[in-house]
Coordinates of C-alpha atoms in Angstrom, one line a residue:
M1 CA -4.0 -19.7 -19.9
E2 CA -5.8 -19.0 -23.1
T3 CA -6.6 -22.3 -25.0
A4 CA -7.1 -22.2 -29.0
Q5 CA -10.6 -23.2 -28.4
Q6 CA -11.3 -19.5 -26.6
T7 CA -12.6 -17.1 -29.1
V8 CA -11.7 -13.3 -27.2
L9 CA -14.9 -11.4 -27.5
K10 CA -13.6 -8.6 -24.9
D11 CA -10.6 -7.5 -23.2
L12 CA -10.8 -7.1 -19.3
V13 CA -7.5 -5.6 -17.7
L14 CA -6.6 -5.1 -14.6
I15 CA -3.6 -2.8 -13.5
G16 CA -2.0 -3.8 -10.0
G17 CA -2.6 -7.0 -7.7
G18 CA -3.9 -5.1 -5.0
H19 CA -6.6 -6.5 -2.4
A20 CA -9.7 -5.6 -4.6
H21 CA -8.0 -6.9 -7.8
V22 CA -7.6 -10.2 -5.9
A23 CA -11.0 -10.5 -5.3
V24 CA -11.5 -10.2 -9.2
I25 CA -9.1 -12.4 -10.3
K26 CA -10.4 -15.3 -7.9
S27 CA -14.1 -14.9 -9.3
F28 CA -13.3 -15.0 -12.4
G29 CA -11.6 -17.8 -11.7
M30 CA -14.6 -19.8 -10.2
K31 CA -16.7 -18.3 -12.6
P32 CA -15.6 -17.0 -15.9
I33 CA -17.6 -15.6 -18.4
P34 CA -17.1 -16.8 -21.6
G35 CA -15.4 -14.9 -24.1
V36 CA -13.9 -12.3 -21.5
R37 CA -10.0 -12.7 -21.8
L38 CA -8.7 -11.4 -18.0
T39 CA -5.3 -9.8 -18.5
V40 CA -3.3 -8.3 -14.9
I41 CA -0.6 -6.3 -15.1
T42 CA 1.5 -5.9 -12.2
K43 CA 4.7 -4.7 -10.5
D44 CA 4.8 -6.9 -8.1
V45 CA 4.0 -10.6 -8.6
H46 CA 3.8 -10.8 -4.9
T47 CA 0.9 -8.5 -3.6
P48 CA 1.3 -8.1 0.1
Y49 CA -1.4 -7.9 2.6
S50 CA -1.0 -4.5 4.2
G51 CA -2.2 -5.4 7.3
M52 CA 0.3 -8.1 7.8
L53 CA 3.3 -5.9 7.6
P54 CA 4.3 -5.1 11.1
G55 CA 3.4 -9.0 11.7
L56 CA 6.2 -9.2 8.9
I57 CA 8.8 -6.9 10.3
A58 CA 8.3 -8.1 13.9
G59 CA 8.9 -11.8 12.8
H60 CA 5.8 -13.2 13.5
Y61 CA 4.8 -13.9 9.8
D62 CA 7.3 -15.2 7.0
F63 CA 7.5 -13.6 3.5
D64 CA 5.3 -16.3 2.1
E65 CA 2.4 -15.7 5.0
A66 CA 2.0 -12.0 4.1
H67 CA 1.9 -12.4 0.3
I68 CA -0.4 -13.6 -2.2
D69 CA 1.4 -15.0 -5.0
L70 CA -0.2 -13.7 -8.3
R71 CA 0.8 -16.4 -10.7
P72 CA -1.0 -19.4 -9.4
L73 CA -4.2 -17.3 -8.8
S74 CA -3.7 -15.9 -12.2
K75 CA -3.6 -19.5 -13.8
F76 CA -6.4 -20.6 -12.0
A77 CA -8.4 -17.8 -13.6
Q78 CA -6.6 -18.5 -16.9
A79 CA -5.6 -15.1 -16.9
R80 CA -2.6 -13.7 -18.5
L81 CA -0.1 -12.1 -16.2
F82 CA 2.1 -9.3 -17.2
H83 CA 5.0 -8.7 -14.6
N84 CA 5.7 -5.0 -15.7
E85 CA 4.7 -1.2 -14.8
A86 CA 1.8 0.6 -16.4
I87 CA 2.8 4.4 -17.3
K88 CA -0.4 5.9 -19.2
I89 CA -3.6 5.3 -20.6
D90 CA -4.2 5.9 -24.2
H91 CA -7.8 6.2 -24.1
E92 CA -8.3 6.9 -27.9
N93 CA -6.6 3.4 -29.0
K94 CA -7.9 1.9 -25.7
T95 CA -4.7 0.6 -24.5
V96 CA -2.5 0.5 -21.5
I97 CA 0.6 1.6 -22.2
C98 CA 3.6 0.0 -20.3
N99 CA 7.1 0.2 -19.6
G100 CA 9.1 -1.9 -21.9
R101 CA 6.6 -3.9 -23.7
P102 CA 4.0 -3.5 -26.4
P103 CA 0.8 -2.0 -25.3
V104 CA -2.3 -3.9 -24.3
P105 CA -5.6 -3.4 -25.6
Y106 CA -8.6 -3.1 -23.1
D107 CA -12.2 -2.7 -23.5
L108 CA -13.0 -2.8 -19.6
L109 CA -10.5 -1.4 -17.3
S110 CA -9.8 -1.5 -13.5
I111 CA -6.8 0.2 -11.6
N112 CA -5.8 -0.9 -8.5
I113 CA -1.7 0.3 -7.7
G114 CA -2.0 1.9 -4.3
S115 CA -0.7 4.9 -3.0
T116 CA 2.9 6.5 -1.9
P117 CA 4.0 8.8 1.2
R118 CA 4.3 12.3 0.1
I119 CA 7.6 12.5 0.6
D120 CA 8.1 15.0 -2.3
L121 CA 6.8 18.0 0.3
V122 CA 10.3 17.4 2.5
K123 CA 13.3 18.2 1.1
G124 CA 16.0 15.7 0.1
A125 CA 13.2 13.1 1.5
A126 CA 13.1 11.3 -2.0
N127 CA 17.3 10.8 -1.8
F128 CA 17.8 9.6 1.5
A129 CA 14.6 8.6 3.1
T130 CA 12.5 5.1 2.6
P131 CA 8.9 5.3 2.3
V132 CA 6.7 2.2 3.5
K133 CA 4.6 2.0 0.5
P134 CA 4.8 0.3 -1.8
I135 CA 5.3 -2.2 0.5
S136 CA 7.3 -4.5 -2.1
R137 CA 10.4 -1.9 -1.9
F138 CA 10.3 -1.0 1.8
V139 CA 10.1 -4.9 2.3
H140 CA 13.6 -5.3 0.2
R141 CA 15.0 -1.9 2.6
W142 CA 14.1 -3.4 5.7
E143 CA 16.0 -6.8 4.5
N144 CA 18.9 -4.9 4.0
L145 CA 18.9 -2.7 7.2
L146 CA 18.2 -6.3 9.2
K147 CA 21.3 -7.5 7.9
R148 CA 23.4 -4.4 8.4
I149 CA 22.7 -4.2 12.0
I150 CA 23.7 -8.1 12.5
D151 CA 26.8 -7.4 10.1
K152 CA 27.8 -4.1 11.9
P153 CA 27.6 -4.3 15.9
G154 CA 27.4 -0.6 17.5
S155 CA 25.1 2.1 17.7
H156 CA 22.1 2.5 15.3
Q157 CA 19.6 5.0 15.3
I158 CA 16.1 4.5 13.1
G159 CA 13.5 7.0 12.6
V160 CA 9.8 6.8 11.7
V161 CA 8.1 10.1 10.2
G162 CA 4.5 9.9 10.8
A163 CA 2.7 8.9 14.2
G164 CA -0.7 7.3 12.9
A165 CA -1.2 3.9 13.5
A166 CA 1.1 2.6 10.6
G167 CA 4.0 4.7 11.8
V168 CA 3.2 3.4 15.7
E169 CA 3.1 -0.2 14.6
L170 CA 5.9 0.5 12.7
I171 CA 8.6 1.7 15.0
L172 CA 6.8 -0.7 17.4
A173 CA 7.4 -3.9 15.3
I174 CA 11.1 -2.8 14.2
Q175 CA 12.1 -2.1 17.6
F176 CA 10.5 -5.8 18.6
R177 CA 12.5 -7.7 15.8
L178 CA 15.9 -6.2 16.0
Q179 CA 15.5 -6.7 19.6
N180 CA 15.2 -10.6 19.8
T181 CA 17.2 -10.7 16.6
L182 CA 20.3 -9.4 18.6
R183 CA 19.2 -11.3 21.8
D184 CA 19.0 -14.7 20.2
L185 CA 22.7 -13.4 18.8
G186 CA 24.0 -13.2 22.7
R187 CA 24.3 -9.2 22.1
S188 CA 23.0 -6.5 23.5
S189 CA 20.1 -4.2 22.3
D190 CA 21.3 -1.0 24.3
D191 CA 23.3 0.5 21.3
L192 CA 19.5 0.5 19.5
A193 CA 17.5 4.0 19.8
F194 CA 14.4 4.6 18.3
H195 CA 12.5 7.8 17.3
L196 CA 8.8 8.7 16.2
I197 CA 8.1 11.9 14.8
S198 CA 4.4 13.1 15.1
K199 CA 3.3 16.2 13.0
S200 CA 0.4 16.9 15.6
E201 CA 0.5 17.4 19.1
Q202 CA -0.5 13.8 19.7
I203 CA -0.1 10.3 18.3
L204 CA -2.6 8.8 16.9
P205 CA -4.8 11.9 15.5
G206 CA -8.3 10.2 15.1
F207 CA -8.7 7.7 17.8
H208 CA -9.8 7.9 21.1
P209 CA -8.1 9.1 24.1
S210 CA -7.8 5.9 26.0
V211 CA -6.4 4.3 22.4
R212 CA -3.4 7.4 22.6
E213 CA -2.8 6.7 26.0
R214 CA -2.4 3.3 25.8
F215 CA 0.2 3.1 23.1
E216 CA 2.1 6.4 24.6
Q217 CA 2.3 4.3 27.8
I218 CA 3.5 1.4 25.4
L219 CA 6.2 4.2 23.4
N220 CA 7.6 5.1 26.7
S221 CA 8.1 1.7 28.7
R222 CA 9.8 0.6 25.5
G223 CA 12.1 3.5 25.1
V224 CA 11.0 5.2 22.2
I225 CA 11.8 8.7 21.7
V226 CA 8.7 10.8 20.4
H227 CA 8.6 13.9 18.8
Q228 CA 5.3 15.5 18.9
G229 CA 4.4 18.8 17.4
L230 CA 7.2 18.6 14.9
E231 CA 7.4 18.4 11.7
A232 CA 10.0 17.1 9.1
K233 CA 11.6 19.9 7.2
K234 CA 14.6 18.4 5.2
V235 CA 16.5 15.0 4.9
D236 CA 20.5 14.5 4.4
D237 CA 22.2 11.8 4.4
G238 CA 22.2 10.4 7.7
T239 CA 20.3 13.5 9.3
L240 CA 16.7 14.5 9.5
I241 CA 16.2 18.2 10.1
L242 CA 12.6 19.1 12.4
S243 CA 10.6 22.2 12.3
N244 CA 12.1 23.2 15.4
S245 CA 15.4 22.9 14.0
T246 CA 16.7 19.8 16.1
Q247 CA 18.8 17.5 13.7
L248 CA 18.7 14.2 14.8
E249 CA 21.6 11.8 13.4
L250 CA 19.5 8.8 11.9
D251 CA 20.9 5.4 10.3
E252 CA 17.3 4.9 8.8
I253 CA 14.6 6.9 7.6
L254 CA 11.0 6.0 7.2
F255 CA 7.7 7.6 6.1
V256 CA 4.6 6.9 6.9
T257 CA 2.9 10.1 6.1
A258 CA 0.0 11.4 4.0
A259 CA -0.7 9.6 1.1
K260 CA -0.5 10.4 -2.7
G261 CA -1.4 8.8 -6.0
A262 CA 1.0 8.1 -9.0
S263 CA 1.7 11.1 -11.3
W264 CA 0.6 9.4 -14.7
L265 CA -2.8 8.9 -13.9
E266 CA -3.3 12.6 -14.2
K267 CA -1.0 12.8 -17.1
S268 CA -3.8 10.3 -18.6
G269 CA -6.4 12.6 -18.6
F270 CA -8.1 11.5 -15.3
E271 CA -10.1 14.0 -12.8
V272 CA -7.9 13.7 -9.8
D273 CA -7.8 15.2 -6.5
E274 CA -5.4 17.5 -4.8
N275 CA -3.2 14.5 -3.6
G276 CA -3.4 12.8 -6.8
F277 CA -5.9 10.3 -6.2
V278 CA -8.8 9.5 -9.2
K279 CA -12.1 10.7 -8.5
V280 CA -14.2 7.7 -9.1
E281 CA -18.7 7.4 -8.9
D282 CA -20.2 5.6 -6.3
T283 CA -20.0 2.6 -8.8
L284 CA -16.4 2.8 -8.7
Q285 CA -16.5 4.1 -12.4
V286 CA -13.7 7.0 -13.1
R287 CA -15.7 9.7 -13.7
N288 CA -16.1 10.3 -17.6
H289 CA -14.6 7.3 -18.3
P290 CA -17.6 4.5 -18.1
N291 CA -15.5 1.8 -19.2
I292 CA -12.5 2.4 -16.5
F293 CA -13.1 1.3 -12.9
A294 CA -10.2 2.6 -10.1
C295 CA -10.8 1.1 -6.3
G296 CA -8.2 0.6 -3.4
D297 CA -6.3 3.3 -2.0
I298 CA -5.8 5.1 -5.5
A299 CA -9.4 5.8 -5.7
N300 CA -11.6 8.9 -4.1
V301 CA -14.8 7.6 -4.1
V302 CA -16.2 11.5 -4.5
K303 CA -19.5 11.0 -2.3
H304 CA -18.2 8.8 0.2
P305 CA -14.7 9.6 1.1
R306 CA -12.9 7.3 3.8
P307 CA -9.3 6.8 5.5
K308 CA -6.8 5.0 3.2
A309 CA -7.0 1.7 4.3
G310 CA -6.7 -1.5 3.5
V311 CA -10.0 -2.8 5.0
F312 CA -11.9 -0.5 2.5
A313 CA -10.1 -2.1 -0.6
V314 CA -11.4 -5.4 0.8
R315 CA -14.8 -4.3 0.7
Q316 CA -14.8 -2.8 -2.3
G317 CA -13.2 -6.2 -4.2
V318 CA -16.6 -7.6 -3.9
A319 CA -18.5 -4.7 -5.4
L320 CA -15.9 -3.9 -8.2
T321 CA -16.2 -7.7 -9.2
K322 CA -20.1 -7.2 -9.5
N323 CA -19.9 -4.0 -11.6
L324 CA -17.4 -5.3 -14.0
R325 CA -19.4 -8.6 -14.6
R326 CA -22.3 -6.4 -15.3
V327 CA -20.8 -4.2 -17.9
L328 CA -19.6 -7.0 -19.7
L329 CA -23.0 -8.7 -19.6
G330 CA -24.3 -5.4 -21.2
K331 CA -26.3 -4.9 -17.5
R332 CA -26.0 -1.1 -15.2
T333 CA -24.1 -1.0 -12.8
K334 CA -24.8 -0.5 -9.0
P335 CA -23.7 2.2 -6.2
F336 CA -21.7 1.2 -3.7
R337 CA -21.4 2.6 0.0
P338 CA -19.1 1.6 2.0
Q339 CA -19.0 1.0 5.6
K340 CA -19.1 4.5 7.8
S341 CA -16.8 2.8 10.5
V342 CA -14.4 -0.1 10.7
L343 CA -12.4 -2.3 13.5
A344 CA -9.2 -1.2 13.9
L345 CA -6.3 -3.1 15.3
I346 CA -3.2 -1.7 16.2
S347 CA -0.4 -4.1 17.0
S348 CA 2.1 -3.5 19.6
G349 CA 4.9 -5.7 18.1
N350 CA 5.4 -8.3 20.4
K351 CA 1.6 -9.5 20.1
F352 CA 0.9 -9.6 24.0
S353 CA 0.3 -5.6 25.1

């Protein structure tokens, strides 16, 4: 925490506690810059590691293993931690406007707030479906679903919209956990049904055919019903309507589809792409705002577009930290070129397939 002996010369403010910002906080804890006050503004004190979400759902990890508690980390960095939500940037006064607290001043700012699935494109989805991101809210919804199935024996139908790696992992993890939970209770899982909706003609678009074939076999062997080449068109209470007019009666509807950025970023005057992601330079500095950085899913590195994946955010953390330090010390920032390819690990739920 800030001590009476410290003189604040510059305010470095981090909005969000994502993968890249975790690296920044740790770095400033290990090597602080005298006169720089670090402030973290985050909706979630426990920041999830997205790569461990399938394992958390499947029951291979507990909550603490899959999350980073920002409180001890911020204390280690002598940072102020505001458990709050940023809703706007006031560029003229260089402050972050939050929901229900006084504005937070900044000299240097970084944004790492992740993304959410584009459920706004499907009528009724915002009211009757659950997006997987932000992960913190989804985990709470998942816990309620698990309890509901335990407390209410009988038929349960679960649907996942989106058949990329995240959607495939999620439905297999949910199936694995529910089947094992019911088995441990001495109950049958025969009344459980799982539906995976794929907009493309094949699951896992962009992956090698051998990977798709392997997971098609896994899904088929486990009885997951895959609806290929069909879009989700409308969601009612307990009903998902597909583009071929098929109506699926579902107890839970989860969306793991194309992502979008928070609307307040564009309203704050940032240049964003068609999906609401902030356009940034190679240095991770926001276009036309050299004292503001953006990273992770929320950032669109214009010259080096990459898929929305946590592995890229983790790698950005080192480059972001170095450039934040350079700005604070009056030095020039340096460009960062992300890796072109990454190792993709796709969980099949049971850890053994």
